[in-house]
XYZ file of C-alpha atoms in Angstrom:
395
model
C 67.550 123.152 57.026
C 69.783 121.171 59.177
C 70.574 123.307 62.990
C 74.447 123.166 62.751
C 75.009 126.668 65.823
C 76.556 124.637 67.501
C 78.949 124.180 64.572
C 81.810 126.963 65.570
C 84.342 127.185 63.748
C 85.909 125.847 60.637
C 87.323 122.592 62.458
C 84.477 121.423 63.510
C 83.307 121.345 59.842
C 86.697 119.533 59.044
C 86.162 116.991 62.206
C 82.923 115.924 60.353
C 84.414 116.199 56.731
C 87.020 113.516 58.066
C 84.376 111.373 58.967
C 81.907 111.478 55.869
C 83.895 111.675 53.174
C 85.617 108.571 51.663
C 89.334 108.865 52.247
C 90.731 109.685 49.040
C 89.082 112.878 48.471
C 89.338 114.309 51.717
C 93.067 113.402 51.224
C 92.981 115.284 47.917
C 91.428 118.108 49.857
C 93.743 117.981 53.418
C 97.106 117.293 51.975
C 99.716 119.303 50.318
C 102.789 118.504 48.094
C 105.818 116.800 48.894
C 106.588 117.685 53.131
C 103.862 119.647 53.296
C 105.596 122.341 54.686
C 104.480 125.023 52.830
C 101.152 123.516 53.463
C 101.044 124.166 57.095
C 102.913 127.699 56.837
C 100.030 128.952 54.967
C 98.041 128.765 58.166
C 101.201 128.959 60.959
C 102.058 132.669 59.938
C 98.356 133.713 60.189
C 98.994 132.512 63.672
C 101.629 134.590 64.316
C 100.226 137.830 63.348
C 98.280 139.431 66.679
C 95.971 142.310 66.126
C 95.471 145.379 68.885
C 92.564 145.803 70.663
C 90.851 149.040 71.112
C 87.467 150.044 73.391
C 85.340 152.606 74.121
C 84.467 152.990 70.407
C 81.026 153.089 68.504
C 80.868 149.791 67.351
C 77.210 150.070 65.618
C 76.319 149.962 62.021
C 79.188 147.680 61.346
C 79.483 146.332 57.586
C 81.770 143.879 55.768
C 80.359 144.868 52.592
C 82.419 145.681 49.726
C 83.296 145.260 46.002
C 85.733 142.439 44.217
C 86.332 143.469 40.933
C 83.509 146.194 40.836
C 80.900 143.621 41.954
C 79.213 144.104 45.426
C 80.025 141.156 47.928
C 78.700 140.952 51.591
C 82.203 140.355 52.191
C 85.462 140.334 50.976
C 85.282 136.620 50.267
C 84.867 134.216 47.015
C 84.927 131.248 47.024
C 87.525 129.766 45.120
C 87.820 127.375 42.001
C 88.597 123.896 43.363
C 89.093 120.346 41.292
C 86.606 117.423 42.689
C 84.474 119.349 44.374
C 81.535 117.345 43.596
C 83.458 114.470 44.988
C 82.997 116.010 48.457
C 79.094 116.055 47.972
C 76.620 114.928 45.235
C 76.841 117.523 42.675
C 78.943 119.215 45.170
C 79.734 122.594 42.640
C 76.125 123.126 42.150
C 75.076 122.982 46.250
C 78.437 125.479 46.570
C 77.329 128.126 44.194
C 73.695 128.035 45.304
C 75.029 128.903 48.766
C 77.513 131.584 47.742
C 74.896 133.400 45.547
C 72.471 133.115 48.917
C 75.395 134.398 51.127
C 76.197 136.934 48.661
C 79.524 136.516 47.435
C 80.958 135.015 44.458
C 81.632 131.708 43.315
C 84.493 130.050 41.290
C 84.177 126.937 39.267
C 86.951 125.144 38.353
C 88.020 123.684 35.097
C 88.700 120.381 36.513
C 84.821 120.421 38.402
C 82.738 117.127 38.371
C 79.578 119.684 37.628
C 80.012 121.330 34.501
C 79.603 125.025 33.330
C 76.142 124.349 31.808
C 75.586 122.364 35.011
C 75.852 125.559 37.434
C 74.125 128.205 34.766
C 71.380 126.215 35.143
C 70.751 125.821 39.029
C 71.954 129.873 39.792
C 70.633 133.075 38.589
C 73.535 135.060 39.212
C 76.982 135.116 37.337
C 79.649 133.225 38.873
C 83.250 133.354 37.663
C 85.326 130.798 35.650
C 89.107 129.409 36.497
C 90.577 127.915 33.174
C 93.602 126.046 32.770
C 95.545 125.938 30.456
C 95.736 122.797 27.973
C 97.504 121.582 25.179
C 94.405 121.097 22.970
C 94.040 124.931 21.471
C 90.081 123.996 20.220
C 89.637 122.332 23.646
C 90.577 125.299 25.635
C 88.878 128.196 23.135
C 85.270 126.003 23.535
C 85.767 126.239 27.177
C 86.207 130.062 26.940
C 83.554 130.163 24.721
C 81.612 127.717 26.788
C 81.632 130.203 29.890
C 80.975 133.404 27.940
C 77.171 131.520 26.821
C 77.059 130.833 30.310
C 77.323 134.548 31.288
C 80.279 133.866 33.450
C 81.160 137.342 34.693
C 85.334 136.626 35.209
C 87.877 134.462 33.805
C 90.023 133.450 36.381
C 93.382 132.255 34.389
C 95.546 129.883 37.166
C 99.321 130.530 36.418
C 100.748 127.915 38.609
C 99.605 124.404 37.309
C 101.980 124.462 34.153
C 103.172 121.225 35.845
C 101.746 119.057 38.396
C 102.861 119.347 41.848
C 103.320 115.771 43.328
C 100.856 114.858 46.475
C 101.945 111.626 47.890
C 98.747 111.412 49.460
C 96.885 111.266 46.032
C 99.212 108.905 44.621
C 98.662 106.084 47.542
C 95.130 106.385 47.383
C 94.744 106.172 43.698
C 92.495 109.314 43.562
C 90.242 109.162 40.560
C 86.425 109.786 39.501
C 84.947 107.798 40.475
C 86.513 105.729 42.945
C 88.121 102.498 41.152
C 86.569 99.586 42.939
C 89.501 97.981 44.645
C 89.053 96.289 47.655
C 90.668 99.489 49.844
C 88.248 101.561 48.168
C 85.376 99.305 48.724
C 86.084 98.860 52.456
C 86.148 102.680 53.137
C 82.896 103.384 50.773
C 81.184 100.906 53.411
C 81.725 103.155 56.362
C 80.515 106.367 54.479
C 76.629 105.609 54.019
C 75.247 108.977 53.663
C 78.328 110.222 50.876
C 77.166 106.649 49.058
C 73.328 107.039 49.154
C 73.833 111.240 47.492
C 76.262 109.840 44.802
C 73.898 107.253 43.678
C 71.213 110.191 43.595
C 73.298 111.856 40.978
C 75.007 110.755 37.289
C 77.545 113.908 37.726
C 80.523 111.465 38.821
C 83.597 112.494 36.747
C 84.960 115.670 34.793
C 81.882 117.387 33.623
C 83.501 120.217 31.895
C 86.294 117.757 29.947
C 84.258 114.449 29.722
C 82.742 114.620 26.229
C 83.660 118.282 25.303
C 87.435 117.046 24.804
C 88.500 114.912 21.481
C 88.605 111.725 22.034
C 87.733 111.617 26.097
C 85.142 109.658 26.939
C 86.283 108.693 30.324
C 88.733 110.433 32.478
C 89.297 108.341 35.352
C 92.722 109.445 36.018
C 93.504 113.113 36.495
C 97.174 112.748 36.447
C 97.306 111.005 33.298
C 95.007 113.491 31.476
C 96.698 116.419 33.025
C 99.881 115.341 32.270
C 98.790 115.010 28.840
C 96.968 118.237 28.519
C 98.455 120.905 30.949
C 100.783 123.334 28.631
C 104.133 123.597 30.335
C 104.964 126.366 27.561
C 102.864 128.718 28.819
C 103.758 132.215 29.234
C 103.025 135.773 30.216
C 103.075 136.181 25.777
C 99.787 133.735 26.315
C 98.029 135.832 28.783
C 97.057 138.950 26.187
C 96.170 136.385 23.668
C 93.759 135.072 26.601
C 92.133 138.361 27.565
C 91.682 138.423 24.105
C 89.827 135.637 23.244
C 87.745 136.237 26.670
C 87.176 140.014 26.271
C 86.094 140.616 29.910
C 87.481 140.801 33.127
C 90.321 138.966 33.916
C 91.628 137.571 37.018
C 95.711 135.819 37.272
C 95.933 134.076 40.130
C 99.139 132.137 41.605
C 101.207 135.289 42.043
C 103.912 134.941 45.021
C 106.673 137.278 43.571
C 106.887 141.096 42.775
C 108.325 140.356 39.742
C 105.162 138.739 38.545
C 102.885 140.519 39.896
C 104.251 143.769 38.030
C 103.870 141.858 34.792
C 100.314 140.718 35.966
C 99.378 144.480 36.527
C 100.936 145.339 33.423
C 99.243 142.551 31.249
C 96.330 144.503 31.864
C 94.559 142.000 34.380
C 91.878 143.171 36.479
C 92.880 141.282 39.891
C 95.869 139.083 40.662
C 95.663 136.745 43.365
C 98.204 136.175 45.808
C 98.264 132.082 45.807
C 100.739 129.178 46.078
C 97.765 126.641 45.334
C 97.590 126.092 49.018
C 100.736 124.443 49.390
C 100.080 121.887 46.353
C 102.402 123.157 44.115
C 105.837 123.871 45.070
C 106.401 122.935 48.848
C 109.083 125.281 50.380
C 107.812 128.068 49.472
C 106.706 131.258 51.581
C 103.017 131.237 52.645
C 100.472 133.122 51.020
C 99.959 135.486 53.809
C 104.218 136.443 53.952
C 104.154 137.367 50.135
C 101.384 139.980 50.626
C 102.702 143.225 51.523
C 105.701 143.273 49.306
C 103.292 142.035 46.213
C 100.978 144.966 47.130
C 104.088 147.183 47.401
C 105.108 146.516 43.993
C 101.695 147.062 42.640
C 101.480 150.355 44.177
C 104.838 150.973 42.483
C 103.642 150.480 39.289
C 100.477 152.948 39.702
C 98.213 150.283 38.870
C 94.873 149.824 39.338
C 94.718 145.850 39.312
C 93.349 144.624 42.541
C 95.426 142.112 45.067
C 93.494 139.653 46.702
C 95.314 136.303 48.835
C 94.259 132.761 49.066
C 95.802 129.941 50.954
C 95.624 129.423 54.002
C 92.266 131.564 54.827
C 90.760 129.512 57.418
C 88.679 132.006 59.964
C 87.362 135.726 59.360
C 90.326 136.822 61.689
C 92.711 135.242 58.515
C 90.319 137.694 55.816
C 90.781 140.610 58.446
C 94.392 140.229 58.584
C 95.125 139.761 54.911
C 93.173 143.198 54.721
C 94.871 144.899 56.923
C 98.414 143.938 54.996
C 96.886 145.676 51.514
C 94.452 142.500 50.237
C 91.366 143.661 48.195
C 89.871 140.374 48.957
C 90.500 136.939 49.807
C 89.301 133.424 48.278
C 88.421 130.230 50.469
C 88.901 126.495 49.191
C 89.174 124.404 52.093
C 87.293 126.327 54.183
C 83.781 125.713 52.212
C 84.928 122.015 51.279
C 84.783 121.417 54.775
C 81.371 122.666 55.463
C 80.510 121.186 51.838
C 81.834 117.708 52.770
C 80.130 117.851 56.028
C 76.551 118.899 55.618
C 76.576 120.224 52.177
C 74.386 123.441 50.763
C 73.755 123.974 54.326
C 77.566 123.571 55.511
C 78.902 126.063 52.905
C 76.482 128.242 54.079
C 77.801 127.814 57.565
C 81.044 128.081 57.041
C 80.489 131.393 54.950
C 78.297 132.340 58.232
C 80.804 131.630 60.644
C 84.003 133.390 58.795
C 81.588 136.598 58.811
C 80.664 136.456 62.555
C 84.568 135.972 63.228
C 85.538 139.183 60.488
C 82.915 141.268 61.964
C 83.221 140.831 65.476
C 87.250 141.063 65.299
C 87.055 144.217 62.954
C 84.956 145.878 66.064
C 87.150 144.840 69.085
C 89.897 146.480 66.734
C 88.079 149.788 66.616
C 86.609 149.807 63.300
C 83.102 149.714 61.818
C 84.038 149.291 57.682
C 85.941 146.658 56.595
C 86.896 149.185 53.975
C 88.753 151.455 56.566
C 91.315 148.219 57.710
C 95.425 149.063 57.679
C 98.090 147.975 59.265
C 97.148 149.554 62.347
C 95.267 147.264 63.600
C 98.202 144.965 63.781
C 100.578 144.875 66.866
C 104.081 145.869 65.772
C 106.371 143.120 65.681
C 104.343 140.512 64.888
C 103.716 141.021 60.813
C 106.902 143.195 59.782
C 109.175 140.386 59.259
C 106.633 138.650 57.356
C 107.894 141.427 54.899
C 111.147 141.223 52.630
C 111.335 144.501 52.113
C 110.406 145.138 48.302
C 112.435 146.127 45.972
């Protein structure tokens, strides 16, 4: 196991991330849609809220531990479902859940992974959740549900905001696909990226594992955006989501809520967690960050008397980020670029790290703010001022 203490934070892991991986997918990871704007604001308005400090209190016995969805997590963190991830790193999904389950928390894997379902049943012993999109192809999308029920997949994690595809300009100059087409550009950059070269050749798992020979007719998917454009339902609905939880008869989990409005009908569709999300600034670009929608989305779930759970992604990129979101009424939280960082970097071993260092940072900051159990966190750890016009006062 590689000594990476002196690895600090999550920058450093994206410092080396920029160097190893070849430029098109850590583009596709460290871009956004259109200005980016929303993008940025995802991890700006973390900035801006400042937390109080408080001493002279018993700071021993500390613990982050807590449940997502009734299932015990060292802390309130998952990792989140994210396309290409094998891209980063050979077999990438695989070396990402194995850390996770080591860690201790849980692990999403995306329908649009390079490693397949099968693929990470086989190389973990605990259940890790599914994210399913939603296609066109009705036999397609029932053998995936079907798929990650044999795998013993313990949550279906149904993405709401990827009816459409949001337009990266970063993705489209590159020519993103998987594999890399073998263009001249492409060749040139795969020539200063040894170590990325040498793991890929150590693996066959090089495109869409979970579409590539499951779905009619696709034998080869080496462009996303002219399979997804294909495939991705645009008429999808909240009348889709019961016939969903239906057909997956366990826990449920909607995630790219940013409005009250839709996260009352996510509480009422009987989901079992809703995740605050605007894809991390992929999707539509001008809208609020992840982190401003919060308390009036928890506000309108309390309203309703439910008992779905809120968590947040976008934007998460320290422990001080999962402590804050906390202390505005999040359940949990969900990383993406976080881990691909560490993943892209060293691999197993830099997921690990980065899991290690956003617990060191939650832990320490939940002390110096006067409290030993993550479950304890409110607002009153915040300084006034700094989070309240974050708010837009729901309803």
């Amino acid at each position: 196991m590689k000594n990476l203490e002196k690895v600090t934070d999550i920058e450093d892991l994206r410092q080396v991330a920029e160097r190893k991986v070849p430029r098109m997918f850590y583009d596709y990871v460290d871009s956004g849609s259109w200005t980016e704007t929303t993008y940025r604001n995802n991890e700006s308005d973390f900035d801006r809220i400042k937390l109080r400090q408080r001493v002279l209190v018993n700071m021993e016995n500390r613990s982050l531990e807590t449940t997502m969805i009734g299932e015990r997590v060292k802390m309130p963190v998952a990792i989140a479902p994210t396309g290409f991830t094998g891209m980063m790193w050979a077999d990438g999904e695989i070396k990402a859940a194995q850390a996770a389950e080591k860690f201790g928390v849980p692990f999403s894997l995306s329908t649009m992974s390079i490693c397949s379902i099968e693929d990470i049943a086989a190389h973990t012993s605990k259940p890790f959740w599914f994210q399913l999109y939603v296609m066109r192809d009705q036999a397609f999308m029932a053998n995936l549900i079907r798929r990650a029920k044999e795998a013993n997949c313990s949550a279906l994690i149904l993405t709401a905001d990827l009816q459409v595809l949001g337009q990266r300009h970063k993705d489209i100059k590159n020519g993103l696909s998987a594999p890399p087409k073998p263009t001249l550009t492409n060749i040139l950059n795969l020539m200063t990226k040894p170590e990325w070269c040498l793991n890929m050749l150590g693996t066959k798992r090089r495109t869409f594992g979970n579409i590539v020979g499951h779905a009619k007719d696709v034998e080869d998917l080496s462009s996303l955006s002219a399979w997804t454009a294909e495939q991705f339902d645009p008429a999808l609905s909240w009348d889709d989501v019961a016939r969903i939880k239906d057909m997956w008869d366990g826990k449920l989990i909607i995630k790219g809520i940013m409005e009250p409005e839709d996260a009352i009908m996510a509480a009422r569709s009987g989901a079992d967690a809703l995740v605050v999300s605007n894809h991390g600034g992929r999707q539509l670009d001008g809208a609020l960050s992840s982190i401003s929608a919060l308390a009036d989305i928890v506000q309108a779930v309390q309203a309703e008397n439910s008992n779905i759970e809120v968590w947040l992604d976008s934007g998460v990129r320290s422990g001080q980020d999962v402590l804050k979101a906390l202390s505005l009424g999040a359940k949990g939280t969900m990383i993406g670029r976080a881990f691909l960082y560490g993943l892209g970097a060293y691999g197993e071993d830099g997921v690990r790290r980065a899991l290690e260092i956003i617990y060191k940072e939650c832990d320490i900051s939940m002390a110096f703010c006067g409290h030993t159990d993550i479950n304890t966190v409110t607002d009153n750890i915040l300084v006034k001022g700094t989070y309240e016009n974050l708010k837009t006062n729901y309803p």
